[in-house]
mmCIF file of C-alpha atoms in Angstrom:
data_model
loop_
_atom_site.group_PDB
_atom_site.id
_atom_site.type_symbol
_atom_site.label_atom_id
_atom_site.label_comp_id
_atom_site.label_asym_id
_atom_site.label_seq_id
_atom_site.Cartn_x
_atom_site.Cartn_y
_atom_site.Cartn_z
ATOM 1 C CA MET A 208 72.895 -46.260 73.598
ATOM 2 C CA VAL A 209 71.302 -48.475 75.399
ATOM 3 C CA SER A 210 69.539 -51.005 74.273
ATOM 4 C CA SER A 211 65.768 -51.733 74.421
ATOM 5 C CA ARG A 212 66.207 -54.981 75.916
ATOM 6 C CA VAL A 213 68.460 -53.419 78.801
ATOM 7 C CA LEU A 214 65.592 -50.400 79.567
ATOM 8 C CA TYR A 215 62.691 -53.074 79.280
ATOM 9 C CA GLY A 216 64.481 -55.351 81.743
ATOM 10 C CA LEU A 217 65.312 -52.279 84.055
ATOM 11 C CA THR A 218 61.512 -52.286 84.581
ATOM 12 C CA THR A 219 61.474 -55.170 86.964
ATOM 13 C CA ILE A 220 64.521 -53.843 89.059
ATOM 14 C CA VAL A 221 62.642 -50.472 89.356
ATOM 15 C CA ALA A 222 60.065 -52.210 90.597
ATOM 16 C CA LEU A 223 61.464 -53.935 93.066
ATOM 17 C CA VAL A 224 63.552 -51.126 94.764
ATOM 18 C CA ASN A 225 60.403 -48.944 94.172
ATOM 19 C CA GLY A 226 57.757 -50.664 95.813
ATOM 20 C CA GLN A 227 54.356 -51.485 94.675
ATOM 21 C CA ALA A 228 50.690 -52.954 95.467
ATOM 22 C CA ILE A 229 50.072 -56.161 96.852
ATOM 23 C CA ILE A 230 46.711 -58.303 97.865
ATOM 24 C CA GLN A 231 47.050 -59.306 101.200
ATOM 25 C CA LYS A 232 43.587 -60.727 101.672
ATOM 26 C CA ALA A 233 40.108 -60.977 99.850
ATOM 27 C CA VAL A 234 36.764 -61.778 101.849
ATOM 28 C CA GLY A 235 33.507 -62.732 101.025
ATOM 29 C CA ASP A 236 30.676 -64.300 102.641
ATOM 30 C CA LYS A 237 32.674 -66.738 103.984
ATOM 31 C CA GLY A 238 36.744 -67.751 104.051
ATOM 32 C CA GLN A 239 39.053 -65.375 102.552
ATOM 33 C CA SER A 240 41.385 -65.893 99.338
ATOM 34 C CA LYS A 241 45.402 -65.056 99.411
ATOM 35 C CA SER A 242 46.950 -63.409 96.038
ATOM 36 C CA LEU A 243 47.574 -66.238 94.065
ATOM 37 C CA LEU A 244 51.945 -67.261 94.129
ATOM 38 C CA VAL A 245 52.855 -63.495 95.396
ATOM 39 C CA ASN A 246 54.446 -63.626 99.012
ATOM 40 C CA ALA A 247 52.699 -61.019 100.743
ATOM 41 C CA ALA A 248 54.985 -61.252 103.539
ATOM 42 C CA ASP A 249 57.712 -60.138 101.630
ATOM 43 C CA PRO A 250 58.600 -56.613 100.738
ATOM 44 C CA LYS A 251 61.099 -57.705 97.580
ATOM 45 C CA ASP A 252 58.172 -59.494 95.806
ATOM 46 C CA ALA A 253 54.933 -58.021 93.852
ATOM 47 C CA ASN A 254 52.603 -58.873 91.449
ATOM 48 C CA LEU A 255 53.157 -57.607 87.645
ATOM 49 C CA ILE A 256 49.905 -57.862 85.444
ATOM 50 C CA LYS A 257 51.466 -56.092 82.293
ATOM 51 C CA GLN A 258 48.795 -56.325 79.351
ATOM 52 C CA GLN A 259 51.524 -56.551 76.517
ATOM 53 C CA GLU A 260 53.371 -59.792 78.288
ATOM 54 C CA ILE A 261 50.185 -61.396 78.476
ATOM 55 C CA VAL A 262 49.419 -60.656 74.766
ATOM 56 C CA THR A 263 52.897 -61.767 73.886
ATOM 57 C CA ASN A 264 52.400 -64.951 75.513
ATOM 58 C CA ILE A 265 55.137 -64.437 78.013
ATOM 59 C CA VAL A 266 52.738 -64.715 81.094
ATOM 60 C CA ASN A 267 49.358 -65.836 81.725
ATOM 61 C CA GLU A 268 46.259 -63.345 82.582
ATOM 62 C CA CYS A 269 47.406 -63.240 85.889
ATOM 63 C CA GLY A 270 50.976 -62.124 85.041
ATOM 64 C CA ARG A 271 53.917 -62.871 87.120
ATOM 65 C CA THR A 272 55.372 -62.116 90.639
ATOM 66 C CA LEU A 273 59.104 -61.016 90.854
ATOM 67 C CA LEU A 274 60.472 -63.639 93.414
ATOM 68 C CA ALA A 275 58.574 -66.596 91.319
ATOM 69 C CA GLY A 276 57.804 -65.786 87.682
ATOM 70 C CA ASN A 277 54.712 -66.830 85.710
ATOM 71 C CA ILE A 278 52.025 -67.411 88.027
ATOM 72 C CA ASP A 279 50.278 -71.106 86.434
ATOM 73 C CA ILE A 280 46.837 -69.884 87.452
ATOM 74 C CA GLY A 281 45.433 -73.296 87.757
ATOM 75 C CA GLU A 282 47.638 -75.032 89.779
ATOM 76 C CA GLN A 283 48.045 -72.211 92.336
ATOM 77 C CA THR A 284 44.036 -72.375 92.630
ATOM 78 C CA GLU A 285 44.074 -75.882 93.284
ATOM 79 C CA ILE A 286 46.591 -75.132 95.729
ATOM 80 C CA GLU A 287 44.782 -72.814 97.934
ATOM 81 C CA LEU A 288 41.679 -74.910 97.617
ATOM 82 C CA ALA A 289 43.477 -77.606 99.098
ATOM 83 C CA ALA A 290 44.430 -75.250 102.274
ATOM 84 C CA GLY A 291 41.316 -73.791 102.211
ATOM 85 C CA ASN A 292 42.073 -70.494 101.173
ATOM 86 C CA VAL A 293 39.511 -69.548 99.085
ATOM 87 C CA THR A 294 36.802 -66.972 99.972
ATOM 88 C CA GLN A 295 33.174 -67.481 98.938
ATOM 89 C CA SER A 296 30.256 -65.659 97.411
ATOM 90 C CA LYS A 297 26.942 -65.302 95.391
ATOM 91 C CA LYS A 298 25.707 -63.598 92.716
ATOM 92 C CA GLY A 299 25.602 -59.796 93.152
ATOM 93 C CA GLY A 300 27.833 -60.358 96.243
ATOM 94 C CA VAL A 301 30.351 -57.865 97.704
ATOM 95 C CA VAL A 302 34.102 -59.380 98.230
ATOM 96 C CA THR A 303 36.598 -56.928 100.038
ATOM 97 C CA VAL A 304 40.248 -56.751 99.277
ATOM 98 C CA THR A 305 42.736 -55.577 101.258
ATOM 99 C CA ILE A 306 46.015 -53.975 99.551
ATOM 100 C CA ASN A 307 48.955 -53.066 100.977
ATOM 101 C CA GLN A 308 50.356 -49.722 98.793
ATOM 102 C CA VAL A 309 54.117 -49.771 99.613
ATOM 103 C CA ASN A 310 54.266 -46.186 98.000
ATOM 104 C CA ASN A 311 52.754 -44.609 95.067
ATOM 105 C CA GLN A 312 53.623 -47.386 92.809
ATOM 106 C CA GLY A 313 51.085 -49.108 94.538
ATOM 107 C CA SER A 314 48.363 -46.618 94.694
ATOM 108 C CA GLY A 315 44.922 -46.684 93.354
ATOM 109 C CA PRO A 316 42.684 -46.454 91.588
ATOM 110 C CA PHE A 317 42.618 -50.109 90.865
ATOM 111 C CA THR A 318 40.337 -52.137 88.131
ATOM 112 C CA CYS A 319 38.860 -55.307 88.463
ATOM 113 C CA ASP A 320 37.688 -58.177 86.240
ATOM 114 C CA MET A 321 36.645 -61.833 86.508
ATOM 115 C CA ASP A 322 37.384 -65.311 84.368
ATOM 116 C CA LEU A 323 34.259 -66.895 85.036
ATOM 117 C CA THR A 324 36.152 -70.211 83.879
ATOM 118 C CA SER A 325 39.116 -69.467 86.323
ATOM 119 C CA ASN A 326 41.804 -69.533 83.806
ATOM 120 C CA SER A 327 40.812 -69.588 80.259
ATOM 121 C CA ASN A 328 40.626 -66.000 79.237
ATOM 122 C CA GLY A 329 43.973 -65.269 78.446
ATOM 123 C CA ALA A 330 44.398 -61.516 77.084
ATOM 124 C CA VAL A 331 40.613 -60.909 76.591
ATOM 125 C CA GLY A 332 37.091 -61.924 77.484
ATOM 126 C CA GLN A 333 37.303 -60.996 81.116
ATOM 127 C CA THR A 334 33.988 -59.821 82.548
ATOM 128 C CA PRO A 335 34.560 -56.144 84.175
ATOM 129 C CA LEU A 336 33.941 -55.589 87.674
ATOM 130 C CA LYS A 337 32.444 -52.878 89.588
ATOM 131 C CA VAL A 338 34.919 -51.254 92.037
ATOM 132 C CA THR A 339 34.083 -49.002 95.028
ATOM 133 C CA GLN A 340 37.200 -47.157 96.505
ATOM 134 C CA ASN A 341 37.795 -44.679 98.835
ATOM 135 C CA LYS A 342 40.225 -42.071 97.474
ATOM 136 C CA ALA A 343 41.135 -40.870 100.718
ATOM 137 C CA ASP A 344 42.804 -43.817 101.385
ATOM 138 C CA PHE A 345 45.192 -43.487 98.677
ATOM 139 C CA GLY A 346 48.730 -43.098 99.839
ATOM 140 C CA ASN A 347 47.974 -44.469 103.120
ATOM 141 C CA GLY A 348 49.633 -47.718 103.154
ATOM 142 C CA VAL A 349 46.146 -49.743 103.177
ATOM 143 C CA LEU A 350 43.696 -49.624 100.295
ATOM 144 C CA THR A 351 40.305 -51.283 100.846
ATOM 145 C CA LEU A 352 38.290 -52.198 97.648
ATOM 146 C CA LYS A 353 34.836 -53.341 97.504
ATOM 147 C CA VAL A 354 34.296 -55.489 94.557
ATOM 148 C CA GLU A 355 30.671 -56.707 93.231
ATOM 149 C CA MET A 356 30.369 -60.024 91.727
ATOM 150 C CA PRO A 357 28.227 -59.994 88.566
ATOM 151 C CA LYS A 358 24.499 -60.211 89.079
ATOM 152 C CA ASP A 359 24.618 -63.179 86.645
ATOM 153 C CA MET A 360 27.786 -64.906 87.640
ATOM 154 C CA VAL A 361 28.379 -68.312 86.508
ATOM 155 C CA CYS A 362 31.853 -69.948 87.828
ATOM 156 C CA VAL A 363 32.576 -72.632 86.251
ATOM 157 C CA GLY A 364 36.495 -73.565 86.844
ATOM 158 C CA ALA A 365 38.505 -75.386 88.750
ATOM 159 C CA SER A 366 38.274 -79.296 89.814
ATOM 160 C CA THR A 367 35.569 -78.204 91.868
ATOM 161 C CA GLY A 368 33.716 -76.427 89.051
ATOM 162 C CA ASP A 369 32.635 -73.309 90.744
ATOM 163 C CA ILE A 370 35.787 -70.948 90.739
ATOM 164 C CA CYS A 371 35.980 -67.798 89.360
ATOM 165 C CA THR A 372 39.172 -65.900 89.094
ATOM 166 C CA VAL A 373 39.471 -62.277 90.133
ATOM 167 C CA ARG A 374 41.881 -59.893 89.188
ATOM 168 C CA CYS A 375 43.150 -56.353 90.085
ATOM 169 C CA ARG A 376 45.646 -54.191 89.037
ATOM 170 C CA ASN A 377 46.208 -50.436 88.744
ATOM 171 C CA ALA A 378 47.505 -48.099 86.075
ATOM 172 C CA GLN A 379 51.345 -48.710 87.113
ATOM 173 C CA GLU A 380 50.013 -52.705 86.219
ATOM 174 C CA PHE A 381 50.536 -53.589 89.808
ATOM 175 C CA GLY A 382 47.838 -55.718 91.515
ATOM 176 C CA GLY A 383 46.940 -59.494 91.679
ATOM 177 C CA CYS A 384 44.886 -62.572 91.462
ATOM 178 C CA PHE A 385 42.734 -64.479 93.606
ATOM 179 C CA ALA A 386 40.089 -67.189 93.628
ATOM 180 C CA VAL A 387 36.327 -66.672 94.204
ATOM 181 C CA GLN A 388 33.839 -70.081 95.164
ATOM 182 C CA GLN A 389 30.455 -69.471 93.951
ATOM 183 C CA THR A 390 27.828 -70.925 96.603
ATOM 184 C CA ASP A 391 24.679 -70.391 94.613
ATOM 185 C CA VAL A 392 25.505 -72.129 91.332
ATOM 186 C CA LYS A 393 25.537 -76.157 90.459
ATOM 187 C CA PRO A 394 29.337 -76.881 90.170
ATOM 188 C CA ASN A 395 30.057 -77.755 86.513
ATOM 189 C CA ALA A 396 31.498 -81.089 85.444
ATOM 190 C CA ASN A 397 34.364 -79.825 83.631
ATOM 191 C CA THR A 398 35.690 -81.883 80.589
ATOM 192 C CA PRO A 399 37.855 -80.699 77.541
ATOM 193 C CA ASP A 400 34.869 -80.953 75.282
ATOM 194 C CA ASN A 401 32.267 -78.683 77.381
ATOM 195 C CA ILE A 402 34.193 -75.443 77.984
ATOM 196 C CA VAL A 403 34.090 -72.744 75.246
ATOM 197 C CA THR A 404 37.339 -70.672 74.963
ATOM 198 C CA VAL A 405 37.566 -67.172 73.468
ATOM 199 C CA ALA A 406 40.602 -68.388 71.313
ATOM 200 C CA THR A 407 39.964 -69.389 67.575
ATOM 201 C CA LEU A 408 42.135 -71.839 65.740
ATOM 202 C CA ASP A 409 44.094 -69.125 64.010
ATOM 203 C CA GLN A 410 44.883 -67.575 67.424
ATOM 204 C CA VAL A 411 45.899 -70.844 68.883
ATOM 205 C CA LEU A 412 48.123 -71.520 65.803
ATOM 206 C CA LYS A 413 49.904 -68.491 66.268
ATOM 207 C CA GLN A 414 50.376 -69.065 69.745
ATOM 208 C CA VAL A 415 51.730 -72.117 68.646
ATOM 209 C CA ALA A 416 54.383 -70.855 66.548
ATOM 210 C CA GLN A 417 55.196 -68.468 69.403
ATOM 211 C CA ASP A 418 55.761 -71.461 71.597
ATOM 212 C CA GLN A 419 58.276 -72.874 69.371
ATOM 213 C CA LYS A 420 60.074 -70.061 68.823
ATOM 214 C CA ASP A 421 60.253 -69.316 72.397
ATOM 215 C CA PHE A 422 61.203 -73.028 73.610
ATOM 216 C CA GLU A 423 64.636 -72.892 73.112
ATOM 217 C CA THR A 424 65.005 -69.820 75.084
ATOM 218 C CA SER A 425 63.328 -71.216 77.986
ATOM 219 C CA VAL A 426 65.256 -74.334 78.147
ATOM 220 C CA ASN A 427 68.448 -72.425 78.268
ATOM 221 C CA ALA A 428 67.306 -70.191 80.790
ATOM 222 C CA ILE A 429 65.942 -73.272 83.287
ATOM 223 C CA ALA A 430 69.540 -74.993 82.299
ATOM 224 C CA LYS A 431 71.531 -72.316 83.432
ATOM 225 C CA SER A 432 69.375 -71.320 86.423
ATOM 226 C CA GLY A 433 68.951 -73.084 90.051
ATOM 227 C CA LEU A 434 65.970 -75.444 90.684
ATOM 228 C CA ASN A 435 64.063 -72.423 92.720
ATOM 229 C CA ASP A 436 65.235 -70.005 90.322
ATOM 230 C CA GLN A 437 63.429 -71.171 87.090
ATOM 231 C CA GLY A 438 60.301 -69.465 87.065
ATOM 232 C CA THR A 439 62.072 -65.788 87.259
ATOM 233 C CA ALA A 440 64.781 -67.050 84.823
ATOM 234 C CA VAL A 441 62.188 -68.214 82.409
ATOM 235 C CA ALA A 442 59.883 -64.934 82.564
ATOM 236 C CA ASP A 443 63.432 -63.133 82.279
ATOM 237 C CA ALA A 444 64.739 -64.506 79.511
ATOM 238 C CA LEU A 445 61.248 -64.376 77.568
ATOM 239 C CA VAL A 446 61.135 -60.707 78.455
ATOM 240 C CA GLN A 447 64.452 -59.992 76.880
ATOM 241 C CA ASN A 448 63.820 -62.292 73.790
ATOM 242 C CA ASN A 449 60.734 -60.248 73.080
ATOM 243 C CA ALA A 450 62.185 -56.780 74.478
ATOM 244 C CA ASP A 451 61.207 -54.801 70.974
ATOM 245 C CA VAL A 452 57.763 -55.886 70.913
ATOM 246 C CA LEU A 453 57.229 -55.352 74.529
ATOM 247 C CA ASN A 454 58.763 -51.745 74.172
ATOM 248 C CA GLY A 455 56.252 -51.053 71.400
ATOM 249 C CA ASN A 456 58.785 -51.700 68.321
ATOM 250 C CA ASN A 457 57.221 -53.264 65.203
ATOM 251 C CA GLY A 458 58.304 -56.330 63.478
ATOM 252 C CA ASN A 459 60.325 -54.492 60.890
ATOM 253 C CA GLY A 460 62.541 -52.888 63.638
ATOM 254 C CA ASN A 461 60.398 -49.373 63.367
ATOM 255 C CA ASN A 462 59.439 -47.409 66.700
ATOM 256 C CA ASN A 463 56.143 -47.194 64.687
ATOM 257 C CA ASN A 464 54.351 -45.215 67.301
ATOM 258 C CA GLY A 465 51.008 -45.883 66.225
ATOM 259 C CA ASN A 466 51.215 -49.652 66.439
ATOM 260 C CA ASN A 467 52.594 -49.214 70.178
ATOM 261 C CA GLY A 468 50.191 -47.515 72.022
ATOM 262 C CA ASN A 469 48.061 -50.317 71.239
ATOM 263 C CA GLY A 470 51.145 -52.737 71.954
ATOM 264 C CA ASN A 471 50.139 -51.680 75.614
ATOM 265 C CA ASN A 472 46.585 -52.570 75.473
ATOM 266 C CA ASN A 473 46.652 -55.420 73.654
ATOM 267 C CA ASN A 474 43.022 -56.057 74.628
ATOM 268 C CA ASN A 475 42.031 -53.589 72.248
ATOM 269 C CA ASN A 476 41.102 -56.393 69.832
ATOM 270 C CA GLY A 477 38.885 -57.950 72.288
ATOM 271 C CA GLY A 478 36.662 -55.156 72.441
ATOM 272 C CA GLY A 479 38.678 -52.531 73.880
ATOM 273 C CA GLY A 480 41.316 -53.146 75.905
ATOM 274 C CA ARG A 481 42.367 -51.083 78.760
ATOM 275 C CA GLY A 482 42.369 -47.976 77.115
ATOM 276 C CA GLY A 483 43.169 -48.896 73.758
ATOM 277 C CA ASN A 484 43.780 -46.640 70.918
ATOM 278 C CA GLY A 485 40.695 -47.333 69.482
ATOM 279 C CA ASN A 486 41.299 -48.408 66.238
ATOM 280 C CA ASN A 487 43.145 -51.575 67.257
ATOM 281 C CA ASN A 488 46.500 -50.757 65.623
ATOM 282 C CA ASN A 489 46.575 -54.196 65.207
ATOM 283 C CA ALA A 490 44.320 -57.229 64.960
ATOM 284 C CA GLY A 491 46.635 -57.590 62.309
ATOM 285 C CA GLY A 492 49.303 -56.249 64.579
ATOM 286 C CA GLY A 493 49.787 -59.332 66.555
ATOM 287 C CA ARG A 494 52.199 -61.910 65.537
ATOM 288 C CA GLY A 495 51.572 -61.565 61.921
ATOM 289 C CA GLY A 496 48.591 -60.154 62.232
ATOM 290 C CA ASN A 497 45.052 -60.588 60.749
ATOM 291 C CA GLY A 498 45.567 -58.916 57.810
ATOM 292 C CA ASN A 499 45.222 -55.289 59.203
ATOM 293 C CA GLY A 500 49.039 -55.092 60.159
ATOM 294 C CA ASN A 501 49.741 -53.253 56.824
ATOM 295 C CA GLY A 502 48.378 -50.396 55.776
ATOM 296 C CA ASN A 503 46.665 -49.849 59.395
ATOM 297 C CA ASN A 504 49.435 -49.199 61.653
ATOM 298 C CA ASN A 505 52.040 -49.971 59.257
ATOM 299 C CA ASN A 506 52.512 -52.885 61.486
ATOM 300 C CA ASN A 507 53.141 -55.071 58.603
ATOM 301 C CA GLY A 508 51.736 -58.029 60.406
ATOM 302 C CA GLY A 509 54.863 -57.211 62.492
ATOM 303 C CA GLY A 510 55.092 -56.049 66.335
ATOM 304 C CA ARG A 511 53.458 -59.184 67.839
ATOM 305 C CA GLY A 512 51.950 -56.514 69.711
ATOM 306 C CA ASN A 513 48.565 -57.872 69.565
ATOM 307 C CA ALA A 514 47.522 -60.366 67.778
ATOM 308 C CA GLY A 515 44.122 -59.598 68.836
ATOM 309 C CA GLY A 516 45.021 -59.438 72.240
ATOM 310 C CA ASN A 517 44.792 -63.367 72.428
ATOM 311 C CA GLY A 518 48.597 -64.145 71.825
ATOM 312 C CA ASN A 519 48.007 -65.923 75.270
ATOM 313 C CA ALA A 520 44.308 -67.216 74.859
ATOM 314 C CA ASN A 521 44.889 -70.571 74.494
ATOM 315 C CA GLY A 522 48.128 -71.950 74.304
ATOM 316 C CA ASN A 523 49.877 -75.327 74.698
ATOM 317 C CA GLY A 524 48.021 -76.162 77.872
ATOM 318 C CA ASN A 525 50.349 -78.926 77.985
ATOM 319 C CA GLY A 526 53.947 -78.293 78.336
ATOM 320 C CA ALA A 527 54.909 -81.187 80.473
ATOM 321 C CA GLY A 528 53.970 -81.406 84.106
ATOM 322 C CA ARG A 529 56.778 -82.053 86.183
ATOM 323 C CA GLY A 530 58.121 -85.457 84.796
ATOM 324 C CA GLY A 531 55.471 -85.595 81.935
ATOM 325 C CA ASN A 532 52.104 -86.068 83.693
ATOM 326 C CA ASN A 533 51.261 -82.429 83.093
ATOM 327 C CA ASN A 534 50.525 -82.589 86.465
ATOM 328 C CA ASN A 535 49.965 -78.810 86.583
ATOM 329 C CA ASN A 536 46.333 -78.434 86.883
ATOM 330 C CA ALA A 537 45.220 -81.084 85.442
ATOM 331 C CA GLY A 538 42.095 -81.340 87.929
ATOM 332 C CA ASN A 539 41.957 -77.861 87.924
ATOM 333 C CA GLY A 540 40.447 -77.682 84.323
ATOM 334 C CA ASN A 541 40.722 -74.656 86.051
ATOM 335 C CA ALA A 542 41.007 -72.926 83.116
ATOM 336 C CA ALA A 543 38.124 -73.481 81.811
ATOM 337 C CA ASN A 544 37.990 -76.946 81.024
ATOM 338 C CA GLY A 545 41.122 -78.514 82.072
ATOM 339 C CA ASN A 546 39.369 -79.898 84.846
ATOM 340 C CA ALA A 547 38.608 -83.104 83.493
ATOM 341 C CA GLY A 548 37.909 -83.497 87.308
ATOM 342 C CA ALA A 549 41.687 -84.740 87.139
ATOM 343 C CA GLY A 550 43.098 -83.795 90.410
ATOM 344 C CA ARG A 551 47.134 -82.960 90.371
ATOM 345 C CA GLY A 552 47.752 -85.843 88.687
ATOM 346 C CA GLY A 553 46.167 -86.319 85.871
ATOM 347 C CA ASN A 554 47.453 -86.048 82.133
ATOM 348 C CA ASN A 555 44.935 -83.614 80.752
ATOM 349 C CA ASN A 556 46.534 -80.958 82.004
ATOM 350 C CA ALA A 557 43.300 -79.472 81.574
ATOM 351 C CA ALA A 558 43.327 -80.198 78.125
ATOM 352 C CA ASN A 559 42.723 -76.608 78.072
ATOM 353 C CA GLY A 560 43.009 -76.281 81.933
ATOM 354 C CA ASN A 561 45.521 -73.946 80.810
ATOM 355 C CA ALA A 562 44.367 -72.723 77.894
ATOM 356 C CA GLY A 563 45.530 -69.715 77.683
ATOM 357 C CA ASN A 564 48.656 -70.616 79.613
ATOM 358 C CA ARG A 565 51.384 -72.028 77.644
ATOM 359 C CA ASN A 566 54.117 -70.710 80.033
ATOM 360 C CA ASN A 567 52.281 -72.315 82.981
ATOM 361 C CA ASN A 568 54.169 -75.324 82.027
ATOM 362 C CA ARG A 569 57.592 -74.127 80.739
ATOM 363 C CA LYS A 570 59.126 -74.286 84.038
ATOM 364 C CA ARG A 571 58.012 -77.984 84.789
ATOM 365 C CA PHE A 572 58.442 -79.037 81.316
ATOM 366 C CA ALA A 573 62.225 -77.859 82.155
ATOM 367 C CA ARG A 574 62.057 -80.039 85.558
ATOM 368 C CA ALA A 575 61.647 -83.205 83.477
ATOM 369 C CA MET A 576 64.088 -82.727 80.886
ATOM 370 C CA ARG A 577 66.564 -82.157 83.440
ATOM 371 C CA LYS A 578 65.597 -85.246 85.044
ATOM 372 C CA PHE A 579 65.722 -86.919 82.058
ATOM 373 C CA ASN A 580 68.818 -86.169 80.964
ATOM 374 C CA ALA A 581 70.080 -86.656 84.807
#
């Protein structure tokens, strides 16, 4: 019998072979943004944004690319800012998003949402956005979305204090993220103390426990990979290590379908996930649950599937920046904080800057470890 881990691992291969949708550009009032990290010119690349991987804390809220692994939102946003590849918009403005549809896996409709802090919402907390798309375009190779910015939008993320992250994806969980710079707002002076995240202390502690569990897996994956393959190696290893949960099995090894339906909507908890089962199956379901695991869905606090959909909400923001600086985003508090105005060298690594992204730094941590051991 083929194991669930093998089956889940095949999803990435299938995605690679069958095609997908890639955001080519996003254009607002001025300038244009690119999809974070994904190589839009390479037909073999794509951005997978699987909600259950976010909840299980394998990836950040923008998911992972097939060729580079987990997307470090803070770092990638700072790179795009430095390159001048960030579109600008105002409250109530419209950003036009062009998507290259490779085949039916990349077809619409697409839904989009926004992290007003750029990088701290994790599995829950995003602001839904109004999206207009022409169904006649579905299947024609190029899709155009008109994405309306919130009328009360206040972007506070990144080192500039005025960046939001927009995330778009379809039912097949292909899509991408891009940065938007707000021009009609006073830039926020980000510090670790002035940005509120959606994560509770209990959720943070659960995530730390998951980080500790996954640490050895990540280090081993990096040790066996080349410098340029570390991102995908870590993502693949974590997917395999958590395959039972990602496939919807509960912590007891049962398939408990009721529990899994939720596995795919981890947002359930935050107030409604993307098509959750309505009763959240979980809140007690995720990593130990909040007490509902038992009796509610037979979760027994098991299947890390949900944890309130925040498995990813906060995380160790730090990890270890390329050599110990946590140079990750610092500066880019882009994550709801972390800024601390740091720029890419500070060690505040967004003290929260990457809140919600414990994975962000696994790759860099490992590099530091490899250099240290060398």
